[in-house]
Coordinates of C-alpha atoms in Angstrom, one line a residue:
M64 CA -25.3 -27.5 -0.2
I65 CA -22.8 -24.6 -0.3
I66 CA -20.2 -26.7 -2.1
R67 CA -22.8 -28.0 -4.7
S68 CA -23.8 -24.4 -5.3
L69 CA -20.2 -23.3 -5.9
F70 CA -19.8 -26.1 -8.5
A71 CA -23.0 -25.0 -10.2
L72 CA -21.8 -21.4 -10.2
A73 CA -18.5 -22.5 -11.8
A74 CA -20.3 -24.3 -14.5
L75 CA -22.5 -21.3 -15.3
T76 CA -19.7 -18.7 -15.2
G77 CA -16.7 -20.7 -16.5
S78 CA -15.5 -17.9 -18.7
I79 CA -15.5 -15.4 -15.8
L80 CA -13.6 -17.8 -13.5
L81 CA -11.0 -18.5 -16.3
S82 CA -10.5 -14.7 -16.8
V83 CA -9.8 -14.3 -13.1
E84 CA -7.3 -17.1 -13.0
E85 CA -5.6 -16.2 -16.3
P86 CA -3.0 -13.8 -14.9
A87 CA -1.7 -16.4 -12.4
R88 CA -1.6 -19.1 -15.0
A89 CA 0.2 -16.8 -17.5
Q90 CA 3.2 -16.8 -15.2
I91 CA 4.1 -20.4 -16.3
P92 CA 5.1 -20.6 -20.0
N93 CA 4.1 -23.7 -21.9
T94 CA 7.5 -24.8 -23.2
G95 CA 6.6 -28.4 -24.0
L96 CA 8.5 -31.5 -22.9
P97 CA 12.2 -31.9 -22.8
S98 CA 13.9 -32.6 -26.1
P99 CA 14.7 -36.2 -27.1
E100 CA 18.4 -35.4 -26.8
V101 CA 18.0 -34.2 -23.2
I102 CA 16.0 -37.3 -22.2
S103 CA 18.4 -39.7 -23.9
N104 CA 21.4 -38.1 -22.1
A105 CA 19.7 -38.1 -18.6
D106 CA 21.9 -40.9 -17.3
H107 CA 25.1 -39.0 -18.2
F108 CA 24.0 -35.5 -17.1
Q109 CA 26.1 -34.0 -14.3
P110 CA 23.8 -31.7 -12.2
P111 CA 25.1 -28.3 -10.9
K112 CA 26.4 -28.4 -7.4
L113 CA 25.4 -26.2 -4.5
S114 CA 28.9 -25.1 -3.8
A115 CA 28.7 -21.5 -5.0
Y116 CA 25.2 -21.1 -3.7
A117 CA 26.2 -22.5 -0.3
A118 CA 29.2 -20.1 -0.2
K119 CA 26.8 -17.2 -0.2
L120 CA 24.9 -18.7 2.7
A121 CA 28.1 -19.2 4.6
E122 CA 28.5 -15.4 5.0
Q123 CA 25.1 -15.1 6.8
P124 CA 24.7 -15.4 10.6
D125 CA 23.2 -18.8 11.4
M126 CA 19.5 -18.2 12.4
T127 CA 18.2 -21.6 11.3
G128 CA 16.2 -23.6 13.9
L129 CA 13.3 -23.4 16.4
W130 CA 12.9 -20.2 18.3
A131 CA 10.7 -19.7 21.4
A132 CA 9.7 -16.2 22.5
M133 CA 11.2 -15.1 25.8
S134 CA 9.2 -13.1 28.5
P135 CA 10.3 -11.3 31.6
K136 CA 10.1 -13.0 35.0
G137 CA 6.7 -12.2 36.6
A138 CA 4.8 -11.9 33.3
G139 CA 1.2 -13.0 33.6
H140 CA -0.8 -15.4 31.6
G141 CA -0.3 -14.7 27.9
P142 CA 1.2 -14.5 25.5
T143 CA 1.0 -10.8 24.8
F144 CA 2.8 -9.0 22.1
D145 CA 4.8 -6.7 24.4
P146 CA 5.0 -8.5 27.8
V147 CA 7.5 -5.9 29.1
H148 CA 4.9 -3.1 28.8
T149 CA 1.8 -5.1 29.6
F150 CA -0.7 -4.5 32.4
Y151 CA -1.6 -7.8 34.1
P152 CA -4.7 -7.9 36.3
P153 CA -4.7 -10.3 39.3
Q154 CA -3.6 -13.7 38.1
P155 CA -5.0 -17.1 39.0
P156 CA -3.2 -19.3 41.5
A157 CA 0.1 -20.9 40.3
G158 CA -0.5 -24.2 38.4
E159 CA -4.0 -23.3 37.3
A160 CA -4.5 -23.9 33.5
G161 CA -4.8 -21.0 31.3
F162 CA -5.0 -20.5 27.5
G163 CA -4.4 -16.8 26.9
P164 CA -4.2 -13.5 28.8
I165 CA -6.5 -13.0 31.7
P166 CA -9.5 -10.7 30.7
G167 CA -8.5 -7.1 31.3
T168 CA -4.9 -7.6 30.3
Y169 CA -3.7 -4.8 28.0
I170 CA -0.5 -3.4 26.4
K171 CA 0.6 0.0 27.7
G172 CA 2.1 2.7 25.4
I173 CA 0.8 1.8 22.0
P174 CA 0.7 5.3 20.3
Y175 CA -2.9 4.9 19.1
N176 CA -4.8 8.0 17.9
A177 CA -7.8 9.0 20.0
E178 CA -10.2 6.9 18.0
Y179 CA -8.2 3.7 18.3
Q180 CA -7.3 4.4 21.9
R181 CA -11.0 4.4 22.7
K182 CA -11.5 1.4 20.5
Y183 CA -8.8 -0.6 22.3
Q184 CA -10.2 0.3 25.7
D185 CA -13.6 -0.9 24.5
L186 CA -12.1 -4.1 23.2
V187 CA -10.3 -4.8 26.5
K188 CA -13.5 -4.1 28.4
E189 CA -15.3 -6.6 26.2
T190 CA -12.9 -9.3 27.4
T191 CA -13.9 -8.7 31.0
E192 CA -17.5 -9.2 29.9
G193 CA -16.7 -12.6 28.5
K194 CA -16.7 -11.5 24.9
S195 CA -13.8 -12.4 22.5
R196 CA -13.1 -11.1 19.0
D197 CA -10.1 -13.4 18.5
D198 CA -10.8 -15.3 15.3
F199 CA -7.9 -17.8 15.6
P200 CA -10.1 -20.5 17.1
A201 CA -12.4 -20.0 14.1
C202 CA -9.4 -21.3 11.9
F203 CA -8.1 -18.0 10.7
P204 CA -4.3 -17.8 10.5
Y205 CA -2.3 -15.7 13.0
G206 CA -0.7 -13.7 10.2
V207 CA 2.2 -11.4 10.6
P208 CA 3.0 -9.7 13.0
R209 CA 1.1 -11.9 15.6
M210 CA 3.1 -15.0 14.6
I211 CA 6.3 -13.2 15.7
G212 CA 5.4 -11.8 19.1
D213 CA 2.4 -13.7 20.2
S214 CA 3.0 -17.4 19.5
P215 CA 2.9 -19.6 22.6
V216 CA 5.0 -22.3 20.9
P217 CA 8.3 -22.0 18.9
I218 CA 8.4 -20.8 15.4
E219 CA 10.8 -22.2 12.8
I220 CA 13.4 -20.3 10.7
I221 CA 15.1 -21.9 7.6
Q222 CA 17.7 -19.9 5.6
T223 CA 18.8 -19.9 2.0
P224 CA 21.0 -17.2 0.4
D225 CA 18.0 -15.7 -1.5
V226 CA 15.0 -16.2 0.9
M227 CA 14.4 -16.9 4.6
L228 CA 11.3 -19.0 5.6
W229 CA 9.5 -18.4 8.9
Y230 CA 6.9 -21.0 9.8
A231 CA 4.4 -21.0 12.6
N232 CA 2.8 -24.5 12.9
Y233 CA 0.5 -23.5 15.7
G234 CA -0.5 -20.2 14.2
R235 CA -1.0 -21.7 10.7
T236 CA 1.1 -18.9 9.3
N237 CA 4.3 -18.7 7.3
R238 CA 6.3 -15.9 5.8
R239 CA 9.0 -15.5 3.1
I240 CA 11.6 -12.8 3.5
F241 CA 13.1 -12.3 0.1
L242 CA 16.8 -11.5 0.1
D243 CA 17.2 -11.3 -3.7
A244 CA 17.0 -7.5 -4.1
R245 CA 13.4 -7.5 -5.3
Q246 CA 11.1 -4.7 -4.4
H247 CA 7.6 -4.6 -2.9
P248 CA 4.9 -5.5 -5.4
T249 CA 3.0 -3.0 -7.5
E250 CA -0.8 -3.2 -7.2
G251 CA -2.3 -5.9 -9.4
D252 CA 1.0 -7.6 -10.4
P253 CA 0.6 -11.3 -9.9
T254 CA 4.3 -12.0 -10.6
T255 CA 5.3 -10.2 -7.5
G256 CA 2.4 -11.0 -5.2
G257 CA 0.7 -7.6 -5.6
L258 CA -2.9 -8.9 -5.2
G259 CA -3.8 -7.0 -2.1
P260 CA -3.3 -7.7 1.6
S261 CA -2.5 -11.2 2.8
Y262 CA -2.1 -12.7 6.2
S263 CA 1.7 -12.8 5.9
G264 CA 2.1 -9.6 3.8
H265 CA 5.1 -9.1 1.6
S266 CA 8.6 -9.1 3.2
I267 CA 11.9 -8.0 1.6
G268 CA 15.2 -7.9 3.5
H269 CA 18.9 -7.3 3.3
W270 CA 21.9 -7.8 5.5
E271 CA 23.7 -4.9 7.2
H272 CA 26.8 -6.7 8.4
N273 CA 25.3 -9.1 11.0
V274 CA 21.8 -7.5 11.2
L275 CA 18.9 -8.6 9.0
V276 CA 16.8 -5.6 8.0
V277 CA 13.3 -6.6 6.9
D278 CA 10.5 -4.5 5.5
T279 CA 6.9 -5.9 5.5
I280 CA 3.7 -4.4 4.0
N281 CA 0.4 -5.6 2.6
M282 CA -0.8 -7.4 5.8
V283 CA -4.5 -8.1 6.4
G284 CA -5.7 -5.9 9.3
G285 CA -6.1 -7.8 12.6
Y286 CA -4.9 -7.9 16.2
F287 CA -1.4 -8.0 17.6
D288 CA -2.5 -10.4 20.3
E289 CA -5.5 -11.7 22.2
T290 CA -5.9 -8.6 24.5
P291 CA -6.9 -7.6 21.6
A292 CA -4.7 -4.8 20.3
P293 CA -5.8 -3.8 16.7
Y294 CA -4.0 -2.7 13.6
S295 CA -5.2 -1.9 10.1
D296 CA -4.2 -3.2 6.7
Q297 CA -2.0 -0.1 6.4
L298 CA 0.4 -1.4 8.9
H299 CA 4.1 -1.1 7.9
L300 CA 6.7 -3.2 9.8
V301 CA 10.4 -2.7 9.8
E302 CA 12.6 -5.2 11.7
R303 CA 16.2 -5.3 12.7
I304 CA 17.0 -8.9 13.5
R305 CA 20.3 -10.1 15.0
L306 CA 21.9 -12.8 17.1
I307 CA 23.1 -11.4 20.4
D308 CA 24.3 -14.8 21.6
T309 CA 24.7 -18.2 20.0
N310 CA 21.2 -19.2 20.7
V311 CA 19.5 -15.8 21.5
L312 CA 17.8 -13.8 18.8
E313 CA 16.8 -10.1 19.0
D314 CA 14.0 -8.7 16.9
Q315 CA 13.5 -4.9 17.1
M316 CA 10.2 -4.2 15.4
T317 CA 9.1 -0.7 14.4
F318 CA 5.4 -0.3 13.4
T319 CA 3.8 2.6 11.7
D320 CA 0.1 2.6 10.8
Q321 CA -1.5 5.8 9.4
V322 CA -5.0 4.6 10.3
T323 CA -4.5 3.6 14.0
M324 CA -1.3 5.3 15.2
T325 CA 0.1 8.8 15.6
A326 CA 3.8 7.8 15.9
P327 CA 6.0 4.8 15.3
W328 CA 5.7 2.0 17.9
V329 CA 8.9 0.1 18.7
V330 CA 8.8 -3.3 20.4
T331 CA 11.9 -5.5 21.0
R332 CA 11.4 -9.2 21.5
Y333 CA 14.0 -11.9 22.4
F334 CA 13.9 -15.5 21.3
Q335 CA 15.7 -18.6 22.6
R336 CA 16.8 -21.2 20.2
V337 CA 15.5 -24.5 21.4
A338 CA 16.0 -28.2 20.7
G339 CA 13.6 -30.4 18.8
R340 CA 11.2 -32.8 20.4
T341 CA 12.1 -36.3 21.4
P342 CA 9.5 -39.2 21.4
G343 CA 7.2 -39.1 24.4
M344 CA 8.1 -35.5 25.2
T345 CA 5.2 -33.3 26.5
G346 CA 4.8 -29.6 27.0
A347 CA 4.6 -26.6 24.7
T348 CA 8.3 -25.7 24.5
P349 CA 11.3 -28.0 23.8
P350 CA 14.3 -27.7 26.1
A351 CA 16.6 -24.7 25.8
P352 CA 20.4 -25.0 25.7
P353 CA 22.4 -24.6 29.0
P354 CA 23.2 -21.0 29.9
G355 CA 26.3 -19.8 28.1
S356 CA 26.3 -22.7 25.6
R357 CA 28.3 -22.0 22.4
N358 CA 26.9 -25.0 20.6
V359 CA 24.2 -24.1 18.0
V360 CA 20.9 -25.9 18.9
R361 CA 19.1 -27.6 16.1
G362 CA 15.4 -28.3 16.0
Y363 CA 12.7 -28.4 13.4
L364 CA 8.9 -28.6 13.4
T365 CA 6.9 -31.6 12.3
L366 CA 4.6 -30.2 9.5
G367 CA 1.1 -29.8 10.8
D368 CA -1.0 -30.2 7.6
R369 CA -4.1 -31.5 9.2
P370 CA -7.3 -29.5 8.4
C371 CA -8.3 -27.0 11.1
V372 CA -11.6 -27.9 12.8
P373 CA -13.0 -24.7 14.4
N374 CA -14.7 -24.8 17.8
V375 CA -16.1 -21.3 17.4
K376 CA -17.4 -19.1 14.6
M377 CA -17.5 -15.3 14.4
D378 CA -21.0 -13.8 14.5
A379 CA -22.3 -10.7 12.7
N380 CA -20.9 -8.5 15.4
G381 CA -17.4 -10.0 15.3
F382 CA -17.7 -12.1 18.5
Q383 CA -16.9 -15.7 19.1
V384 CA -19.9 -18.0 19.4
A385 CA -19.7 -21.7 20.0
I386 CA -20.2 -24.2 17.2
L387 CA -22.4 -27.1 18.0
P388 CA -21.2 -30.5 16.7
Q389 CA -24.1 -30.9 14.3
E390 CA -23.2 -27.5 12.8
L391 CA -19.8 -28.7 11.7
D392 CA -21.4 -31.3 9.4
A393 CA -23.9 -28.8 8.0
E394 CA -21.6 -25.9 7.0
P395 CA -18.0 -25.7 6.0
P396 CA -15.7 -23.5 8.2
Q397 CA -15.3 -19.8 7.5
T398 CA -12.1 -19.3 5.5
A399 CA -11.9 -15.5 4.9
K400 CA -12.3 -12.5 7.1
P401 CA -15.4 -10.4 6.2
N402 CA -13.4 -7.2 6.7
S403 CA -9.7 -6.6 6.6
N404 CA -9.9 -3.7 9.1
P405 CA -10.5 -4.4 12.8

């Protein structure tokens, strides 16, 4: 019913829909087909090689591969965004299954203002009452920064000289870190992505010797993790990322948020480069290299492009409620957050 209504709306308001799409389509000039000379010479054309482009890449530290977040020994069920500074309530017996932090878990030391400190305390209390505001099971992407510090499975990094790609299969989130000297978008400019907040935001970076400095803005407001620690769509993230060993990555993240925080919040996370999966392998994390290994470990994700089927939906109060099987056939899954601010 909803899909049919959307088609009817499109038919009635075609001119409006076209005007909305026009800026995006205007980016691609209509240059026509290749000339007859170009087509006739195709078999003799010598394409440009990647030699010069690859030479630029050769100067960058090698961060390509699968990276699994590391946590201190003794950390409780998680993941949490800052496990070093997390309060863990009594944990279940070893070996008992768990899918997230135990209710009552919270991060210590986030410099929230008084309003958001109370709000975070209330959110943590809700988890102890069996209530959850985590919209990931409702098929919303993790978004940045949660994909960095809260993913229970490895994330993938692929490098080029001009852009670095980070992909979180499990979290249904990816980011592009532009290294081509571009600036952050101006509002309303479709050629640079300035169309308002997005889950991944807009990331630009540059190299300072062996350190990648990344600046990210324009992120949809959400939660750092499942505890759930909130942030607004005014969050600003600056990262200093470096290899401190062949297969160990350090990401020092500095967050400022004029809506929720009174001071910058600094979190440093470490990641282990891990191998790819082999047929029949089980478990969330592929094997790590032996301690002290100087061989770069290579691993890549298998693309997970299957549609997400939610098992919960978010009610009018922002809480998870179970979806009955018959409801999945009656209504398409929710695909956008009703409010960008938590």
